[in-house]
Short mmCIF file of C-alpha atoms in Angstrom, two decimals:
data_model
loop_
_atom_site.label_atom_id
_atom_site.label_comp_id
_atom_site.label_asym_id
_atom_site.label_seq_id
_atom_site.Cartn_x
_atom_site.Cartn_y
_atom_site.Cartn_z
CA MET A 887 81.39 103.62 106.05
CA ASP A 888 78.96 104.66 103.37
CA GLU A 889 81.18 105.70 100.47
CA ILE A 890 84.82 106.66 100.38
CA ASP A 891 85.28 107.73 96.76
CA ASP A 892 87.17 110.99 96.38
CA PRO A 893 86.22 113.11 93.36
CA ASP A 894 89.79 114.43 93.10
CA ALA A 895 91.47 111.05 93.45
CA ASP A 896 92.14 110.55 89.74
CA ARG A 897 93.85 113.93 89.46
CA ARG A 898 96.00 113.31 92.49
CA MET A 899 96.86 109.75 91.54
CA ARG A 900 98.36 111.08 88.30
CA ARG A 901 100.81 113.13 90.29
CA SER A 902 103.87 111.23 91.42
CA SER A 903 104.37 110.88 95.14
CA ARG A 904 106.94 113.10 96.79
CA ALA A 905 110.40 111.77 95.99
CA ARG A 906 111.77 109.49 98.70
CA ARG A 907 115.19 109.93 100.19
CA SER A 908 117.91 107.63 98.95
CA GLY A 909 119.98 105.52 101.31
CA THR A 910 119.27 103.72 104.57
CA ALA A 911 116.10 104.75 106.37
CA HIS A 912 116.67 106.53 109.66
CA LEU A 913 114.58 104.84 112.33
CA VAL A 914 114.45 107.09 115.35
CA ARG A 915 115.17 105.39 118.66
CA GLU A 916 113.21 105.44 121.93
CA GLY A 917 113.02 108.97 123.28
CA ALA A 918 112.99 110.37 119.76
CA SER A 919 110.22 108.23 118.29
CA GLY A 920 108.41 106.61 121.19
CA ARG A 921 109.52 103.17 119.94
CA ARG A 922 111.22 100.82 122.31
CA ASP A 923 113.11 99.16 119.44
CA ALA A 924 114.01 100.53 116.03
CA ASP A 925 112.96 97.92 113.54
CA ARG A 926 111.84 97.26 110.00
CA ASP A 927 109.12 94.62 110.00
CA GLY A 928 110.49 93.30 113.26
CA HIS A 929 114.21 93.30 112.33
CA PRO A 930 116.69 95.66 114.01
CA ASP A 931 118.08 98.41 111.77
CA PRO A 932 120.77 100.87 112.94
CA ASP A 933 120.50 104.62 112.58
CA SER A 934 121.72 106.07 109.34
CA PRO A 935 125.26 107.52 109.58
CA ASP A 936 124.21 111.12 109.17
CA GLY A 937 121.38 110.95 111.68
CA ARG A 938 118.88 112.55 109.29
CA GLY A 939 118.01 109.78 106.90
CA GLY A 940 120.65 110.48 104.27
CA THR A 941 123.54 108.32 103.19
CA ALA A 942 127.03 108.34 104.68
CA GLY A 943 128.94 111.33 103.38
CA GLY A 944 125.88 112.53 101.46
CA PRO A 945 123.61 115.52 101.94
CA PRO A 946 120.77 115.54 104.49
CA ALA A 947 117.21 114.95 103.38
CA GLU A 948 116.17 117.67 100.93
CA SER A 949 113.15 119.89 101.45
CA ALA A 950 110.49 120.68 98.86
CA LEU A 951 107.71 123.21 98.54
CA SER A 952 104.63 122.40 100.57
CA SER A 953 102.04 120.32 98.71
CA TYR A 954 99.15 121.67 100.79
CA ASP A 955 97.73 123.65 97.87
CA ILE A 956 97.24 120.59 95.63
CA ALA A 957 95.97 118.22 98.32
CA THR A 958 92.58 117.41 99.77
CA HIS A 959 92.42 119.16 103.17
CA GLY A 960 91.14 118.01 106.52
CA PRO A 961 88.07 119.56 108.16
CA GLY A 962 88.10 123.30 108.60
CA PRO A 963 88.94 125.56 110.08
CA ALA A 964 92.51 124.26 110.16
CA PRO A 965 94.07 124.17 113.65
CA ALA A 966 96.17 127.19 114.56
CA TRP A 967 99.35 125.10 114.84
CA LEU A 968 99.19 123.96 111.20
CA VAL A 969 101.38 125.82 108.71
CA THR A 970 99.28 126.40 105.57
CA SER A 971 101.38 129.04 103.83
CA LEU A 972 102.23 128.20 100.21
CA ALA A 973 105.72 129.54 100.91
CA ALA A 974 106.36 126.73 103.40
CA ARG A 975 108.80 123.93 102.73
CA ASP A 976 108.51 120.27 103.72
CA THR A 977 111.64 118.63 105.10
CA PRO A 978 111.66 114.86 105.84
CA LEU A 979 113.26 114.08 109.20
CA GLY A 980 113.23 110.29 109.31
CA VAL A 981 111.11 107.16 109.51
CA LEU A 982 108.98 106.56 112.59
CA LYS A 983 107.46 103.20 111.73
CA THR A 984 107.45 100.63 108.95
CA GLY A 985 104.88 97.95 108.32
CA LYS A 986 103.46 95.56 105.77
CA GLU A 987 100.91 98.04 104.45
CA ALA A 988 102.44 101.46 105.02
CA ASP A 989 105.43 103.42 106.28
CA VAL A 990 105.15 106.44 108.59
CA GLY A 991 107.72 109.21 108.52
CA LEU A 992 108.30 112.51 110.30
CA LEU A 993 108.25 115.80 108.40
CA ASP A 994 108.86 119.44 109.27
CA ARG A 995 106.70 122.01 107.48
CA SER A 996 107.81 125.58 107.94
CA VAL A 997 108.38 128.89 106.23
CA PRO A 998 112.14 129.61 106.34
CA GLY A 999 112.94 131.66 109.40
CA GLU A 1000 109.54 131.08 111.03
CA PRO A 1001 108.24 128.49 113.51
CA GLY A 1002 107.02 125.33 111.82
CA CYS A 1003 105.01 122.23 112.65
CA LEU A 1004 105.78 118.52 112.69
CA LEU A 1005 103.62 116.16 110.65
CA ALA A 1006 103.36 112.40 110.44
CA VAL A 1007 103.40 111.19 106.83
CA LYS A 1008 101.80 107.82 106.12
CA GLU A 1009 102.62 106.36 102.71
CA TYR A 1010 100.72 103.23 101.70
CA ARG A 1011 102.81 100.69 99.84
CA SER A 1012 102.62 99.98 96.13
CA ALA A 1013 100.68 97.05 94.72
CA GLU A 1014 103.88 95.00 94.42
CA HIS A 1015 104.82 95.32 98.09
CA ARG A 1016 101.55 95.75 99.91
CA LEU A 1017 99.87 93.00 101.95
CA PHE A 1018 96.27 93.75 102.85
CA HIS A 1019 95.59 90.17 103.81
CA ARG A 1020 92.51 90.73 105.93
CA ASP A 1021 90.64 93.36 103.97
CA ALA A 1022 87.54 91.46 102.78
CA GLY A 1023 85.68 91.65 106.09
CA TYR A 1024 86.53 95.30 106.65
CA LEU A 1025 85.34 96.35 103.18
CA GLU A 1026 81.80 95.04 103.60
CA GLY A 1027 79.39 97.93 103.64
CA ARG A 1028 81.67 100.24 101.64
CA ARG A 1029 80.25 101.09 98.21
CA THR A 1030 82.06 102.11 95.05
CA ARG A 1031 80.63 104.13 92.20
CA ARG A 1032 81.98 102.01 89.36
CA SER A 1033 81.27 98.30 88.89
CA ARG A 1034 84.52 97.89 86.93
CA GLU A 1035 86.49 99.09 89.94
CA SER A 1036 84.55 96.80 92.26
CA ARG A 1037 85.32 93.79 90.05
CA ALA A 1038 89.00 94.71 89.82
CA MET A 1039 89.32 95.03 93.59
CA ALA A 1040 87.50 91.77 94.18
CA ALA A 1041 89.76 89.96 91.69
CA ARG A 1042 92.89 91.61 93.17
CA THR A 1043 94.24 92.55 89.75
CA ALA A 1044 97.18 94.99 89.69
CA PHE A 1045 94.71 97.78 88.90
CA GLY A 1046 92.44 96.56 91.67
CA ARG A 1047 95.26 96.47 94.21
CA ASP A 1048 96.21 100.04 93.31
CA LEU A 1049 92.60 101.06 93.83
CA LEU A 1050 92.53 99.28 97.19
CA SER A 1051 95.65 101.11 98.32
CA ALA A 1052 94.10 104.47 97.44
CA ARG A 1053 90.84 103.47 99.11
CA TRP A 1054 92.57 102.45 102.34
CA SER A 1055 94.26 105.86 102.55
CA ALA A 1056 91.01 107.63 101.64
CA ALA A 1057 89.11 105.61 104.24
CA GLU A 1058 91.58 106.55 106.97
CA PHE A 1059 91.55 110.20 105.93
CA ALA A 1060 87.74 110.31 105.94
CA ALA A 1061 87.49 108.50 109.27
CA LEU A 1062 90.01 110.82 110.93
CA GLY A 1063 88.14 113.87 109.64
CA THR A 1064 84.78 112.59 110.85
CA LEU A 1065 86.06 111.56 114.26
CA TRP A 1066 88.24 114.62 114.86
CA SER A 1067 85.29 116.90 114.05
CA ALA A 1068 83.10 114.90 116.46
CA GLY A 1069 85.57 115.32 119.32
CA CYS A 1070 87.25 111.92 119.26
CA ARG A 1071 90.91 111.94 120.30
CA VAL A 1072 92.61 111.16 116.99
CA PRO A 1073 95.32 112.97 115.02
CA TYR A 1074 94.07 115.82 112.86
CA PRO A 1075 94.13 114.77 109.18
CA VAL A 1076 96.10 117.50 107.42
CA GLN A 1077 95.94 116.42 103.79
CA LEU A 1078 95.64 113.55 101.32
CA ILE A 1079 97.31 113.07 97.95
CA GLY A 1080 96.76 109.65 96.41
CA THR A 1081 98.17 107.09 98.83
CA GLU A 1082 100.03 109.68 100.95
CA LEU A 1083 98.28 110.83 104.12
CA MET A 1084 99.70 113.64 106.26
CA MET A 1085 98.38 114.06 109.77
CA GLU A 1086 99.11 115.70 113.10
CA PHE A 1087 102.26 114.38 114.73
CA VAL A 1088 101.37 113.23 118.24
CA GLY A 1089 104.45 113.91 120.32
CA THR A 1090 106.73 116.66 121.57
CA PRO A 1091 107.87 119.75 119.63
CA GLY A 1092 111.33 118.20 119.62
CA GLY A 1093 110.15 115.18 117.62
CA ALA A 1094 109.71 112.60 120.39
CA ALA A 1095 106.64 110.62 119.46
CA ALA A 1096 104.07 109.76 122.09
CA PRO A 1097 104.56 106.20 123.39
CA ARG A 1098 102.19 103.40 122.59
CA LEU A 1099 99.88 102.23 125.35
CA ALA A 1100 101.52 98.80 125.18
CA THR A 1101 104.78 100.28 126.47
CA TRP A 1102 103.24 102.68 129.00
CA ASP A 1103 103.96 102.25 132.70
CA ASP A 1104 101.73 103.84 135.32
CA ASP A 1105 99.86 103.19 138.56
CA THR A 1106 96.25 102.06 138.75
CA ALA A 1107 94.96 105.62 139.00
CA GLY A 1108 96.86 106.59 135.85
CA PHE A 1109 95.55 103.62 133.90
CA THR A 1110 92.02 104.34 135.14
CA ALA A 1111 92.24 107.87 133.75
CA LEU A 1112 93.47 106.49 130.43
CA TRP A 1113 90.62 103.97 130.37
CA ASP A 1114 88.09 106.75 130.91
CA SER A 1115 89.70 108.77 128.11
CA LEU A 1116 89.63 105.78 125.75
CA VAL A 1117 86.01 104.93 126.53
CA GLY A 1118 85.06 108.54 125.81
CA SER A 1119 86.59 108.29 122.32
CA LEU A 1120 85.00 104.91 121.67
CA ILE A 1121 81.61 106.39 122.56
CA VAL A 1122 82.15 109.17 120.02
CA MET A 1123 83.13 106.56 117.42
CA ALA A 1124 80.01 104.51 118.09
CA GLU A 1125 77.81 107.59 117.86
CA CYS A 1126 79.40 108.17 114.43
CA GLY A 1127 78.46 104.61 113.51
CA LEU A 1128 82.06 103.41 113.45
CA ALA A 1129 84.36 100.91 115.14
CA HIS A 1130 88.14 100.91 114.92
CA GLY A 1131 88.24 97.32 113.67
CA ASP A 1132 91.79 96.52 114.78
CA LEU A 1133 92.08 98.15 118.19
CA SER A 1134 94.83 97.06 120.56
CA PRO A 1135 97.34 98.66 122.98
CA TYR A 1136 99.72 98.92 120.02
CA ASN A 1137 97.65 101.46 118.08
CA ILE A 1138 96.74 103.67 121.01
CA LEU A 1139 99.16 106.45 121.96
CA VAL A 1140 99.44 108.14 125.35
CA ALA A 1141 99.69 111.92 125.07
CA ASP A 1142 98.96 114.59 127.69
CA GLY A 1143 97.30 111.99 129.89
CA GLU A 1144 94.87 110.94 127.16
CA ALA A 1145 94.48 107.90 124.91
CA VAL A 1146 94.91 108.78 121.22
CA LEU A 1147 93.58 106.38 118.58
CA ILE A 1148 95.72 105.79 115.48
CA ASP A 1149 95.84 103.42 112.48
CA LEU A 1150 92.30 103.68 111.16
CA PRO A 1151 92.32 102.49 107.51
CA GLN A 1152 90.22 99.44 108.35
CA VAL A 1153 87.54 101.43 110.20
CA VAL A 1154 84.27 99.47 110.24
CA ASP A 1155 80.73 100.69 109.65
CA LEU A 1156 78.74 99.30 112.57
CA VAL A 1157 75.45 99.46 110.70
CA ALA A 1158 76.24 98.67 107.05
CA ASN A 1159 78.86 95.99 107.74
CA PRO A 1160 77.25 92.71 108.91
CA GLY A 1161 80.44 91.90 110.80
CA GLY A 1162 80.57 95.29 112.52
CA PRO A 1163 79.40 94.06 115.94
CA THR A 1164 81.95 91.25 115.85
CA PHE A 1165 84.79 93.67 115.12
CA LEU A 1166 83.58 95.97 117.90
CA ARG A 1167 83.39 93.17 120.45
CA ARG A 1168 86.93 92.10 119.56
CA ASP A 1169 88.18 95.68 119.91
CA CYS A 1170 86.57 96.01 123.34
CA ALA A 1171 87.90 92.65 124.53
CA ASN A 1172 91.45 93.57 123.47
CA VAL A 1173 91.61 96.87 125.31
CA ALA A 1174 89.49 95.93 128.32
CA GLY A 1175 91.70 92.91 129.00
CA PHE A 1176 94.78 95.15 128.95
CA PHE A 1177 93.30 97.60 131.47
CA ALA A 1178 91.76 94.89 133.67
CA ARG A 1179 95.19 93.30 134.08
CA ARG A 1180 96.38 96.66 135.40
CA GLY A 1181 93.72 96.84 138.08
CA VAL A 1182 91.17 99.12 136.41
CA ASP A 1183 87.72 98.49 137.86
CA GLY A 1184 84.97 98.41 135.27
CA ALA A 1185 87.24 97.41 132.38
CA ASP A 1186 84.73 94.89 131.04
CA GLY A 1187 84.91 94.16 127.31
CA PRO A 1188 81.48 92.56 126.73
CA LEU A 1189 79.72 95.22 128.81
CA LEU A 1190 81.47 98.03 126.93
CA ALA A 1191 80.67 96.49 123.55
CA GLU A 1192 76.97 96.20 124.30
CA ARG A 1193 76.91 99.79 125.54
CA LEU A 1194 78.56 101.03 122.34
CA LEU A 1195 76.27 99.01 120.09
CA THR A 1196 73.25 100.75 121.59
CA LEU A 1197 74.79 104.10 120.54
CA ALA A 1198 75.64 103.19 116.95
CA ARG A 1199 74.01 105.34 114.28
CA PRO A 1200 74.16 105.01 110.48
CA THR A 1201 77.11 106.82 108.88
CA GLY A 1202 76.52 109.62 106.42
CA ARG A 1203 73.46 110.87 108.28
#
């Protein structure tokens, strides 16, 4: 992408992140989170005793006033389902996913006594606990305004790692906004504050997250429809000059018969990044192989990649 600096980043970074709940994280099981196994970095973790993310015998997760007024917003106009009232309260409901770079939780935003909305909250880890071990190739083609910041990020100083964390969240927020506005099937980016990204929760009103493609079971006709949906989104991405960069059946959700792309912090500029075509070809090979093994005619990775490369346009046009 061309440039991902956020003019309000310094102000937001000075604000502390929303206080986390104390106690054992509540990892919602299959049917409530779309995950086949509840795990933390691959290790099983039982539900918290109170079922809402609090500690045994302690109070449930506390709500706080909505932070929508102090955040950077997604593209307008905001979807009708999004609660934007400053009287709304945010109530954490549990953890959906944990990983090396970020945790994703579930949050209810509602005005007391009125219907609310569910949001996915992605919090990038601190410099001490984060592991962006493959970021050098993805960052090519992204410019920064300040040479001091560029040097700090390249040297991976503590300051530089903090900057990288904020830039990964800003990159994902910007990519989601661009792609959602262009018609790509991605979650709507609700808001950004520092390293905390809130976005549309893809799932049921009851809090059951949409399953990942990797766990989806269907017949050939169903997978063919999903392939067509995915290709449509990849075409939109290419026309925006972007590639996912880390696409696999594990970061594609299945919702309402469509493929939904998630996890986009490493999005690659197909024009400015010299490695862009390589990332795109890998993305296409990963997903085409999955669909080909399920009998989908035309699921050809190299052919798809070459088609998308012919559509790529410079970002920021």
